[in-house]
mmCIF file of C-alpha atoms in Angstrom:
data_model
loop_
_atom_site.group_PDB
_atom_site.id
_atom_site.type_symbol
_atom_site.label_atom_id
_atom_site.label_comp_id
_atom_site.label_asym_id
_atom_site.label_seq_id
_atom_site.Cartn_x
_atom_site.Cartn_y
_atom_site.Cartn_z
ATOM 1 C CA UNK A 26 28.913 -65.285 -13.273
ATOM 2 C CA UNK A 27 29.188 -61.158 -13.334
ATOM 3 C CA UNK A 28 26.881 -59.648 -10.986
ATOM 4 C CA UNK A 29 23.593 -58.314 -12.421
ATOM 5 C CA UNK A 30 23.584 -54.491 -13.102
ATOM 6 C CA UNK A 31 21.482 -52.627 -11.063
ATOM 7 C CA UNK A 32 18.452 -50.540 -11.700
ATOM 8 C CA UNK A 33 18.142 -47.714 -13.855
ATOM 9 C CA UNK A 34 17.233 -45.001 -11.753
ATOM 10 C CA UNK A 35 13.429 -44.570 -12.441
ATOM 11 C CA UNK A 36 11.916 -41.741 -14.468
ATOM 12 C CA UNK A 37 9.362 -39.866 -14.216
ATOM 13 C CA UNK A 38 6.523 -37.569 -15.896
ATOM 14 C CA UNK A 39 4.157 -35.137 -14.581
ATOM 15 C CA UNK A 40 0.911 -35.257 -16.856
ATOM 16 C CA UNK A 41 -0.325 -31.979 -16.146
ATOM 17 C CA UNK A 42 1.383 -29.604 -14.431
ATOM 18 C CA UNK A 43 -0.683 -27.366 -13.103
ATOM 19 C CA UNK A 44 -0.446 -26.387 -9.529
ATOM 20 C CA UNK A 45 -0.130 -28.969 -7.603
ATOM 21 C CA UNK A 46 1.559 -31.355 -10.285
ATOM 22 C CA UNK A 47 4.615 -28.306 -10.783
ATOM 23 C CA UNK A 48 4.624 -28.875 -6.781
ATOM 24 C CA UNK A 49 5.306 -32.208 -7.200
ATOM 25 C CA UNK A 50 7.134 -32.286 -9.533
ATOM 26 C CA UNK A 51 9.603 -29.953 -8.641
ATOM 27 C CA UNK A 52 9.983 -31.561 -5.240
ATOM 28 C CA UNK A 53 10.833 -34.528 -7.290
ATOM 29 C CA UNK A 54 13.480 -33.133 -9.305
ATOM 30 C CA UNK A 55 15.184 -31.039 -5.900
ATOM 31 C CA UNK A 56 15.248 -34.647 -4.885
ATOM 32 C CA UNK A 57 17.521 -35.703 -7.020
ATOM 33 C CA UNK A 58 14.365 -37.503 -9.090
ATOM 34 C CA UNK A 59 14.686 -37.203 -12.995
ATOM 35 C CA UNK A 60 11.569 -35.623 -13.685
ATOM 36 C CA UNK A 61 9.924 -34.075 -16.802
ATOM 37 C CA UNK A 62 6.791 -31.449 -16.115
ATOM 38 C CA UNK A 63 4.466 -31.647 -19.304
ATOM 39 C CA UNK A 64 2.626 -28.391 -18.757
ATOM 40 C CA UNK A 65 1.107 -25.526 -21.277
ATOM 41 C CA UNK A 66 0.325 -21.758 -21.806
ATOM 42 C CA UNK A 67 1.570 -18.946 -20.031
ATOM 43 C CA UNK A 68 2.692 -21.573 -17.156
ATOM 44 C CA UNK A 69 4.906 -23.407 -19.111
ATOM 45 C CA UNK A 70 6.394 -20.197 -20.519
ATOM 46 C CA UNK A 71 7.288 -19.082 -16.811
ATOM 47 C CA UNK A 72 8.697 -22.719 -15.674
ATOM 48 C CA UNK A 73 11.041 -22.283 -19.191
ATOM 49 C CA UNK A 74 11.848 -18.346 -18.775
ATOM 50 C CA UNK A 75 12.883 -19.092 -14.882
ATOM 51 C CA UNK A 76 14.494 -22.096 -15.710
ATOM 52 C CA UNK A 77 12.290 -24.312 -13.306
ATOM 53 C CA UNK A 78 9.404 -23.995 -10.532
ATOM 54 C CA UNK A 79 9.530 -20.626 -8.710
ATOM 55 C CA UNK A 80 7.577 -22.523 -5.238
ATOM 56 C CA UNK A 81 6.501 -20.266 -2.557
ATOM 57 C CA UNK A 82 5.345 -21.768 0.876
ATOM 58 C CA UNK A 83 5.836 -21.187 4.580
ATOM 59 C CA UNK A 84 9.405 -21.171 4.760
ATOM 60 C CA UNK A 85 10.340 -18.775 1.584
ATOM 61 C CA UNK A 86 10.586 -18.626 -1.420
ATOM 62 C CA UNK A 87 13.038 -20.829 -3.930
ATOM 63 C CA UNK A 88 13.112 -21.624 -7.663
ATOM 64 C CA UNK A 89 14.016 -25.302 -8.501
ATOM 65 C CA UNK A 90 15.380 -26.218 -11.994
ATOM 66 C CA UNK A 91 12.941 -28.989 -13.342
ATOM 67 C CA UNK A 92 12.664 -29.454 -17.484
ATOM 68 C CA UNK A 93 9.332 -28.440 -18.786
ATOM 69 C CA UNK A 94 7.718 -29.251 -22.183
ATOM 70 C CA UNK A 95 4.699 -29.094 -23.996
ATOM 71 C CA UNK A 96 3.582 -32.384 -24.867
ATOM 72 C CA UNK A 97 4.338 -36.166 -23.610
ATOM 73 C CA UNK A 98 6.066 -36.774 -27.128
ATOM 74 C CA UNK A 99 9.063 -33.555 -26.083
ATOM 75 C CA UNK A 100 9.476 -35.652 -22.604
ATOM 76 C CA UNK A 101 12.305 -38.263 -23.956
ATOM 77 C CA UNK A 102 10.851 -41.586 -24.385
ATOM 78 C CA UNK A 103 8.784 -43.524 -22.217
ATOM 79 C CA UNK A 104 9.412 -43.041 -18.297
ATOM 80 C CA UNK A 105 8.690 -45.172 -15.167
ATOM 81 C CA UNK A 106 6.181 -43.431 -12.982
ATOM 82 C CA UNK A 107 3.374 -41.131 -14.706
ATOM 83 C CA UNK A 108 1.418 -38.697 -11.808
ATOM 84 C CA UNK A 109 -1.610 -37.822 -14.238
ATOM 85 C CA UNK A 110 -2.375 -34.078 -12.193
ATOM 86 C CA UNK A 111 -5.012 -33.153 -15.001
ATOM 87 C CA UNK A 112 -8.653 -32.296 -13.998
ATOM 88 C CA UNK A 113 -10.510 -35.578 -14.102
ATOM 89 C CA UNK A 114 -13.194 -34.185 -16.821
ATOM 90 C CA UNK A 115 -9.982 -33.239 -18.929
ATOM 91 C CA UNK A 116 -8.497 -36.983 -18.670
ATOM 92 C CA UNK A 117 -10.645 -37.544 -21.550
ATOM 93 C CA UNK A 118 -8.625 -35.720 -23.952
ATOM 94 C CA UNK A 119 -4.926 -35.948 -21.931
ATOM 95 C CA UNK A 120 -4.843 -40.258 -21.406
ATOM 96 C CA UNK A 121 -4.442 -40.684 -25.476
ATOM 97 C CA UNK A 122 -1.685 -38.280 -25.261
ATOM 98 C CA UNK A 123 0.310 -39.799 -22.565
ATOM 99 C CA UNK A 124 1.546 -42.299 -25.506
ATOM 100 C CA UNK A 125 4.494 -41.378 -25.483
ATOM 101 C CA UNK A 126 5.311 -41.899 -21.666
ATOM 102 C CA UNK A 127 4.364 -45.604 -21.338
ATOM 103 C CA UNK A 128 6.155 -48.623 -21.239
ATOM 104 C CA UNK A 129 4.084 -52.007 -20.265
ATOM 105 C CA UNK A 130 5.118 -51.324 -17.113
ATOM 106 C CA UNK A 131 4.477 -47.646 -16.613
ATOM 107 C CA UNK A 132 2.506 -46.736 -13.683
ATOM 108 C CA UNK A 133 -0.020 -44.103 -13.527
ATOM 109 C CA UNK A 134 -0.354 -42.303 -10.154
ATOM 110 C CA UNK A 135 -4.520 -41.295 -10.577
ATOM 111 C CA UNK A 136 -3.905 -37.691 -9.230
ATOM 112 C CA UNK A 137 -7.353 -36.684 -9.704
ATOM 113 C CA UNK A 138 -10.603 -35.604 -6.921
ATOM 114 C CA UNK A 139 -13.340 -37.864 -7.232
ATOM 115 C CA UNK A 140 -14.002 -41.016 -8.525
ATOM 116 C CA UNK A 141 -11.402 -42.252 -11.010
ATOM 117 C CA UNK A 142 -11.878 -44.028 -14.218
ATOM 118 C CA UNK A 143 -10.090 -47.278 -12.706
ATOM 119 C CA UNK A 144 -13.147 -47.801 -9.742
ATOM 120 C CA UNK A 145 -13.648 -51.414 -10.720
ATOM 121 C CA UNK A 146 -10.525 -52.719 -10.987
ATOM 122 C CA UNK A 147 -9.675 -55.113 -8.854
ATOM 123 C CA UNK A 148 -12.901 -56.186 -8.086
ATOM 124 C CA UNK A 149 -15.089 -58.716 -8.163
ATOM 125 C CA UNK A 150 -16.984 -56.812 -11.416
ATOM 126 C CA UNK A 151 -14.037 -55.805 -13.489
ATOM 127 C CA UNK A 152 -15.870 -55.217 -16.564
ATOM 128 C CA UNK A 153 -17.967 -52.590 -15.107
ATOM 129 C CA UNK A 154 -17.523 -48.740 -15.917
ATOM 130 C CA UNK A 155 -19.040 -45.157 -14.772
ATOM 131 C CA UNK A 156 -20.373 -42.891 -17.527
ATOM 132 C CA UNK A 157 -19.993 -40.283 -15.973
ATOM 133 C CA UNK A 158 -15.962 -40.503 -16.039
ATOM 134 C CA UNK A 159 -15.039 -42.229 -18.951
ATOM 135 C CA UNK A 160 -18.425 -42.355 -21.484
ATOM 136 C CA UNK A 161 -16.847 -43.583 -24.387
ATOM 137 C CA UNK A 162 -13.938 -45.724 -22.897
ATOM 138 C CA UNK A 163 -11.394 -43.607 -23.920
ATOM 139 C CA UNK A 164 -9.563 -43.237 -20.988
ATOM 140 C CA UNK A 165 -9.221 -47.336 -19.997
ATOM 141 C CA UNK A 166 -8.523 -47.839 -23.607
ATOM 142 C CA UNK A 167 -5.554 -44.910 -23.562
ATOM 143 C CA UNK A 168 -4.742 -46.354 -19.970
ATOM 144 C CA UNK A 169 -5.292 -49.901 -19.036
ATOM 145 C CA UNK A 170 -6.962 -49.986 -15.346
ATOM 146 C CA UNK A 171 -4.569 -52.183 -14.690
ATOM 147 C CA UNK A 172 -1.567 -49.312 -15.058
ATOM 148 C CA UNK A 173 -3.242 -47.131 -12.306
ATOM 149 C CA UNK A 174 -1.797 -46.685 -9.066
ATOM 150 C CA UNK A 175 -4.764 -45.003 -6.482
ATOM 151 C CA UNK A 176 -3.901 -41.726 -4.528
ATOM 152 C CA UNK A 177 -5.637 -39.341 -2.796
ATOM 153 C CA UNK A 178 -3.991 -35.882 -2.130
ATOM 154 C CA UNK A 179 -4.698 -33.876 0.287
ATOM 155 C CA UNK A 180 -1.947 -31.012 -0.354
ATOM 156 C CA UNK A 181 -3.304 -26.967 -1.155
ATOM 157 C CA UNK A 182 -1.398 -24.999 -3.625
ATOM 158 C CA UNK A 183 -2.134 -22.430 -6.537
ATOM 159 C CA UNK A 184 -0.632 -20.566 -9.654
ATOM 160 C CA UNK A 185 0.165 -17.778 -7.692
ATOM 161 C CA UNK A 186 2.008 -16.637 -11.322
ATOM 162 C CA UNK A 187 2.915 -18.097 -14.358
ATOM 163 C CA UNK A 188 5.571 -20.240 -13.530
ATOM 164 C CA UNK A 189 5.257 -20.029 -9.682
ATOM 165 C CA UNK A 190 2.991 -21.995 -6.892
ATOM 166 C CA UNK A 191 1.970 -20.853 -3.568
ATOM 167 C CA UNK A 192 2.539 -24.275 -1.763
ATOM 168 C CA UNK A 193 0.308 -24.733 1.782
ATOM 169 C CA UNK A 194 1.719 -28.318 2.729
ATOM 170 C CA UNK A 195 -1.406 -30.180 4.782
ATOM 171 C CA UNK A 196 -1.700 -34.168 5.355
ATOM 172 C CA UNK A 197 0.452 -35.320 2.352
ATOM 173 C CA UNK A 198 -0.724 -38.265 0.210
ATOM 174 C CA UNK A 199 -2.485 -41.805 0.613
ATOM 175 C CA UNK A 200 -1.433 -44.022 -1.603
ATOM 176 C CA UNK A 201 -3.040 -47.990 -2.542
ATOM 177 C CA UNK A 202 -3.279 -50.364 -4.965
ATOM 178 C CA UNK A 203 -7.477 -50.690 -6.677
ATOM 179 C CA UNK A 204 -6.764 -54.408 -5.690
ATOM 180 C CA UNK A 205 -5.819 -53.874 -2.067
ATOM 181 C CA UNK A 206 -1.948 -55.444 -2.543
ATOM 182 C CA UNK A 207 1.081 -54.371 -1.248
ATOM 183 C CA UNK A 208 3.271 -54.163 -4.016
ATOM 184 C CA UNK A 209 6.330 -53.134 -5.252
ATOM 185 C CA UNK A 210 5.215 -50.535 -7.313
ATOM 186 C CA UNK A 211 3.534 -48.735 -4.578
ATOM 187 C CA UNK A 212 6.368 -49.089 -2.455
ATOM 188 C CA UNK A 213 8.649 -47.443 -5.440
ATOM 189 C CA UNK A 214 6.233 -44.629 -5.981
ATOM 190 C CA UNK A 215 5.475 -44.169 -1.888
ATOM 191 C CA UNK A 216 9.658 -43.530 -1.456
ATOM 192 C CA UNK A 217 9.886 -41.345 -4.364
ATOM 193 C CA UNK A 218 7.220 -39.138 -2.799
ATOM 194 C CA UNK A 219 8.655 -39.539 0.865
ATOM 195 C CA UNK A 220 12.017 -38.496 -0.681
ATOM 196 C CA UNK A 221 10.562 -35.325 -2.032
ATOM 197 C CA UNK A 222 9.552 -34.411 1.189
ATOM 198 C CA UNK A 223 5.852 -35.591 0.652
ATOM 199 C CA UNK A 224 4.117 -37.547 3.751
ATOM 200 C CA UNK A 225 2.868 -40.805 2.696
ATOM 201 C CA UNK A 226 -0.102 -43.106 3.796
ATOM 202 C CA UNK A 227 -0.239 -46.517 2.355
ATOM 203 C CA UNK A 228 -3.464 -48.122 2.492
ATOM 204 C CA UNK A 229 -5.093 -51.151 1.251
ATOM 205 C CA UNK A 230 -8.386 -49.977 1.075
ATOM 206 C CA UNK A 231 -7.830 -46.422 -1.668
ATOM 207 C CA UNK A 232 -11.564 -46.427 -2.687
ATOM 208 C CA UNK A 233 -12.686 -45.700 1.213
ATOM 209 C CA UNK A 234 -9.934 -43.454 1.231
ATOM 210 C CA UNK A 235 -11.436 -41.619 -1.957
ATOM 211 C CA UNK A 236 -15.007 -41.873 0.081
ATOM 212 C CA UNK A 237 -13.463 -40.009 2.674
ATOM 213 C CA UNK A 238 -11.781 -36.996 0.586
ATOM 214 C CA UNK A 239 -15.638 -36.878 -0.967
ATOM 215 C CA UNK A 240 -17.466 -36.197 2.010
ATOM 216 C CA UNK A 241 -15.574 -33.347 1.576
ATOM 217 C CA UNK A 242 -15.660 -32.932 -2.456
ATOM 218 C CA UNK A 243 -19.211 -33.910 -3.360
ATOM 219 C CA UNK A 244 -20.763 -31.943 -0.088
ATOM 220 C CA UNK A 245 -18.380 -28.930 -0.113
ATOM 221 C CA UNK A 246 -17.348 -28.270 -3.417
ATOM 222 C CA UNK A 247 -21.172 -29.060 -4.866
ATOM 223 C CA UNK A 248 -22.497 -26.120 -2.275
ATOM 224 C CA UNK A 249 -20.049 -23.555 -3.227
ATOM 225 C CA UNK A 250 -20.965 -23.545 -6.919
ATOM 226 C CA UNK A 251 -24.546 -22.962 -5.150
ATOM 227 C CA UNK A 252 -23.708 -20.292 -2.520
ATOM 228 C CA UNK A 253 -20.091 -19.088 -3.463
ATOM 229 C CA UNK A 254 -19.370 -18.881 -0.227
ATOM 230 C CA UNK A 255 -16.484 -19.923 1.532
ATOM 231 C CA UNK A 256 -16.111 -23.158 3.860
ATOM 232 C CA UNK A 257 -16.346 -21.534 6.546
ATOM 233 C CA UNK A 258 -19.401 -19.610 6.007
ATOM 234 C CA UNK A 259 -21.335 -23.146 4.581
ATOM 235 C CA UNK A 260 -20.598 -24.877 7.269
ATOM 236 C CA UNK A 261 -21.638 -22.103 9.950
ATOM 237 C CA UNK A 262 -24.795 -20.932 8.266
ATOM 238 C CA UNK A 263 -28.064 -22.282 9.783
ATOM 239 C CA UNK A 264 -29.154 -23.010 6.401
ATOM 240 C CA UNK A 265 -26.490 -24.024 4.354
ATOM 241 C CA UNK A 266 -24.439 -26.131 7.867
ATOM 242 C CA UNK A 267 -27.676 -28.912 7.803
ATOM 243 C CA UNK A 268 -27.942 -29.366 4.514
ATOM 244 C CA UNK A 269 -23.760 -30.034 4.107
ATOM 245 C CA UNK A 270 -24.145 -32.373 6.974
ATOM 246 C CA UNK A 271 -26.924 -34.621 4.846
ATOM 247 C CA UNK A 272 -25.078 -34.914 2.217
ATOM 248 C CA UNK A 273 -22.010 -35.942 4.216
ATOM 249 C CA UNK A 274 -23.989 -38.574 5.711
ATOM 250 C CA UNK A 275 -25.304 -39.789 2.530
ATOM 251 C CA UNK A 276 -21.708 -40.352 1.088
ATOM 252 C CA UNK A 277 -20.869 -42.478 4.188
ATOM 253 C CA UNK A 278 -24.243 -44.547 3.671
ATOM 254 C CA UNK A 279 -23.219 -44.573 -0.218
ATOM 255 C CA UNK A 280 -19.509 -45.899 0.976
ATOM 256 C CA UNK A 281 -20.702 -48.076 3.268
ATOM 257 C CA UNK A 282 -23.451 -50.083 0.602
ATOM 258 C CA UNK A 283 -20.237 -49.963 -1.650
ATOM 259 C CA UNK A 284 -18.063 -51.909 0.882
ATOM 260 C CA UNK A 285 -15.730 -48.985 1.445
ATOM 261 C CA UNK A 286 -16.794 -47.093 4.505
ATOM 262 C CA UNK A 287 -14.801 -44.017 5.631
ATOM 263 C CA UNK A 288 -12.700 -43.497 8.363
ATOM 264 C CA UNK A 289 -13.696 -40.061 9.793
ATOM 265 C CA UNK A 290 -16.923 -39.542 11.603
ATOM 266 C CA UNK A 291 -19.492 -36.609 10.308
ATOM 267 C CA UNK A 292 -18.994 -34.620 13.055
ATOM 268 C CA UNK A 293 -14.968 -34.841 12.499
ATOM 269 C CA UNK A 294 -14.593 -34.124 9.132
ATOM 270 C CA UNK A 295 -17.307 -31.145 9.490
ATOM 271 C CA UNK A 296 -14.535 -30.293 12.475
ATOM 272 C CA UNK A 297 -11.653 -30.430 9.848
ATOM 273 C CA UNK A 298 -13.368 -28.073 7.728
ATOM 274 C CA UNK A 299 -14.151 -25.749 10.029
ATOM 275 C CA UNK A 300 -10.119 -25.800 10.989
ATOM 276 C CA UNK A 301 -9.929 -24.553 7.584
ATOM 277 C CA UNK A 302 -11.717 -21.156 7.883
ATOM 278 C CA UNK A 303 -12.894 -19.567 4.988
ATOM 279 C CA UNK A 304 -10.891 -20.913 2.390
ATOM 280 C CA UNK A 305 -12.668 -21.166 -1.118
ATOM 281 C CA UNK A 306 -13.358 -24.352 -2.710
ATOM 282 C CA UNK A 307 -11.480 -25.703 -5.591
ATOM 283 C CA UNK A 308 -14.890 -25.810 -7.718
ATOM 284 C CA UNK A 309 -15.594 -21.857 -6.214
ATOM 285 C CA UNK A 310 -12.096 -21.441 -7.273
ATOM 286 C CA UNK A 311 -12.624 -22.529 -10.905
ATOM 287 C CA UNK A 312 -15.681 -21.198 -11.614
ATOM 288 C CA UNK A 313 -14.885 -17.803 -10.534
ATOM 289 C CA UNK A 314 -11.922 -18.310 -13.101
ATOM 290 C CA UNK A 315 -14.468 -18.726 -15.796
ATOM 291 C CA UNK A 316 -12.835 -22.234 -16.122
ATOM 292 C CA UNK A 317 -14.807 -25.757 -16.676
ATOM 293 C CA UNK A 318 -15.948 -27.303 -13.100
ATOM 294 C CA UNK A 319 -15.067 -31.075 -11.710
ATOM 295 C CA UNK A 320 -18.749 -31.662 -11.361
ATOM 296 C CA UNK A 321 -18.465 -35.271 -13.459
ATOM 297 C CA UNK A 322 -16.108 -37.432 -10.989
ATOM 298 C CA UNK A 323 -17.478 -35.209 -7.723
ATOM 299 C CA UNK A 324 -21.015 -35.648 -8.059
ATOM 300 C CA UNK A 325 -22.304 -37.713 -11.125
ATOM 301 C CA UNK A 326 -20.284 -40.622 -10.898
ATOM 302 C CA UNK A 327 -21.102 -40.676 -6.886
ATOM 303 C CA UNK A 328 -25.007 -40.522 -8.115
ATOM 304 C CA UNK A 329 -23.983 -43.193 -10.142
ATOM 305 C CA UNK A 330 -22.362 -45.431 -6.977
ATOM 306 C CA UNK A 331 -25.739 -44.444 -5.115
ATOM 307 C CA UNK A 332 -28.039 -46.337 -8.151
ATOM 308 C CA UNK A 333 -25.508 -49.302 -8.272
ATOM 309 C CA UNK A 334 -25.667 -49.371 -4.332
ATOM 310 C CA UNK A 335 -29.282 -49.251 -4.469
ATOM 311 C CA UNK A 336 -28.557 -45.547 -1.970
ATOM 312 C CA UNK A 337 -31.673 -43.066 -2.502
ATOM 313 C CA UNK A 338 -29.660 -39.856 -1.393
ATOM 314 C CA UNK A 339 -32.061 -37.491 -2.445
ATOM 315 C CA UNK A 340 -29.568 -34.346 -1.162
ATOM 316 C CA UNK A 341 -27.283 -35.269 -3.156
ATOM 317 C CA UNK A 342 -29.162 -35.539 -6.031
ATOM 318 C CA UNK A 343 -30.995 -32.407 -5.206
ATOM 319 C CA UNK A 344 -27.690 -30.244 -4.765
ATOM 320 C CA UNK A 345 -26.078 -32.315 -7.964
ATOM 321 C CA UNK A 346 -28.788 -31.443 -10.251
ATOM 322 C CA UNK A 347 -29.042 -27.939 -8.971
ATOM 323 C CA UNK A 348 -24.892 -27.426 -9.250
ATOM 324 C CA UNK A 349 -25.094 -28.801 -12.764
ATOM 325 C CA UNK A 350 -27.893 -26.328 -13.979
ATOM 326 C CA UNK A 351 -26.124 -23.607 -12.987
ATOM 327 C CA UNK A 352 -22.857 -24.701 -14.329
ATOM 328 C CA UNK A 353 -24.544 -25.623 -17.549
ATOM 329 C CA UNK A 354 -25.888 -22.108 -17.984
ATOM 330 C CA UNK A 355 -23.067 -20.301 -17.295
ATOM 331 C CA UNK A 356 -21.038 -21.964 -19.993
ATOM 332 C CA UNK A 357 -18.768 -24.511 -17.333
ATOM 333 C CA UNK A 358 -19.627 -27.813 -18.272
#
């Protein structure tokens, strides 16, 4: 009997390669990973005119040769690992164009803040969805729940120019499967990432580990489109620090009525952001872009959680509301 052949050397796809998907992605391909950025506008012109990601961090500046293209159908065929970096509110339109990446056993890395359209999966209500990230169904219909691989990334980078990413490497990435497994698959994607030089957490509970990240998100990220103020300022101001601090507290209630309950304290994680300084929100960052804000998956689908959990968080709504207003009528939503 001849000896099985081995593996093909997985491929793999970065849906939306902004700033931290080019990271990534990049990283990926200097690993020896092949990997395909699908990016667009001026960015994709720079990653093509350079020949690859120009990444700029602590220790230099170096320009890695990754291929870039336009759209899923330009990437070769169907590939092995998908890391879907779009916004979560723009999933809607990018999941029906990932087509041309999957294979029935494609995995989707869920690279997005907040809560993704997979929540239920793996649970004991399966058939149960969130309006506020995926109204019509088009994103489990584009990409089966069952495809998506959890993550939460806690990694800060921007487009510091078209084509280039100022890279501020922080904890790395927690990976886990929505039904609490060990499998295979994670273990694949986990070693691709640790070979790129990412730190990886593997965790069998990814929705508390998505609680945590919004204590953060949904308290943070919901003031600044309020205050546009920096972290550091929110978290210090007699006003603004108490009111951040309720809203914290009602995510942990909401993740603890959910089953989920985080793993940092309110006093730490107010801690960890004050370690950050003064650093602008992702949300702060968008909006002052004139770009559309993350408000769905950071705050409406956690009201949502809250009425399923049978949570009142009344800050949360408050600041929610409030945040969506003002996003509305400035043309962000």
């Amino acid at each position: 009997m001849s000896a099985a052949a081995p593996a093909a050397a997985p491929r793999v796809a970065v849906m939306g390669a902004g700033a931290i998907g080019t990271w990534m992605g990049a990283a990926l391909a200097e690993a020896g990973v092949d990997t395909t950025l699908v990016a667009r506008g001026a960015h994709l012109q720079g990653l093509r005119q350079q020949g690859g990601a120009r990444l700029l961090g602590p220790d230099g500046e170096r320009t890695v040769p990754v291929r870039a293209v336009a759209t899923a159908a330009e990437a070769g065929g169907p590939v092995d690992v998908v890391i879907a970096a779009v916004k979560a509110h723009d999933l809607v339109g990018a999941a029906p164009a990932m087509a041309p990446l999957l294979h029935d056993g494609t995995v989707v890395v869920a690279a997005q803040n907040g809560i993704p359209w997979w929540w239920f999966h793996g649970t004991g209500d399966p058939g149960r969805t969130l309006a506020a990230v995926d109204p019509s169904g088009t994103v489990a219909a584009a990409l089966p729940p069952a495809c998506a691989l959890g993550s939460v990334v806690y990694l800060g980078a921007s487009i510091a120019a078209p084509g280039a990413v100022d890279t501020r490497p922080e904890a790395g990435l927690i990976l886990g499967e929505p039904d609490g497994t060990t499998s295979p698959r994670l273990e694949l994607v986990a070693s691709l990432l640790e070979r790129a030089g990412f730190p990886v957490r593997r965790t069998t509970d990814i929705r508390a580990e998505i609680f945590t990240k919004l204590m953060g998100n949904a308290s943070i990220n919901l003031m600044s489109v309020l205050t546009r103020a920096g972290l550091g300022t929110m978290v210090n101001d007699a006003g603004t620090g108490p009111i951040i601090e309720r809203l914290m507290r009602e995510i942990t209630e909401i993740a603890a009525a959910a089953g989920h309950p985080v793993r940092l304290s309110v006093e730490e994680r107010i801690a960890v952001t004050r370690r950050l300084g003064d650093h602008k929100s992702s949300t702060l960052q968008d909006l002052e872009a004139g770009k559309r804000l993350e408000l769905d998956a950071l705050g409406a689908a956690v009201v949502e959680l809250a009425d399923i959990a049978g949570v009142a968080a009344p800050t949360l709504r408050a600041v929610y509301a409030t945040a969506d207003l003002q996003a509305r009528s400035l043309g962000l939503r």
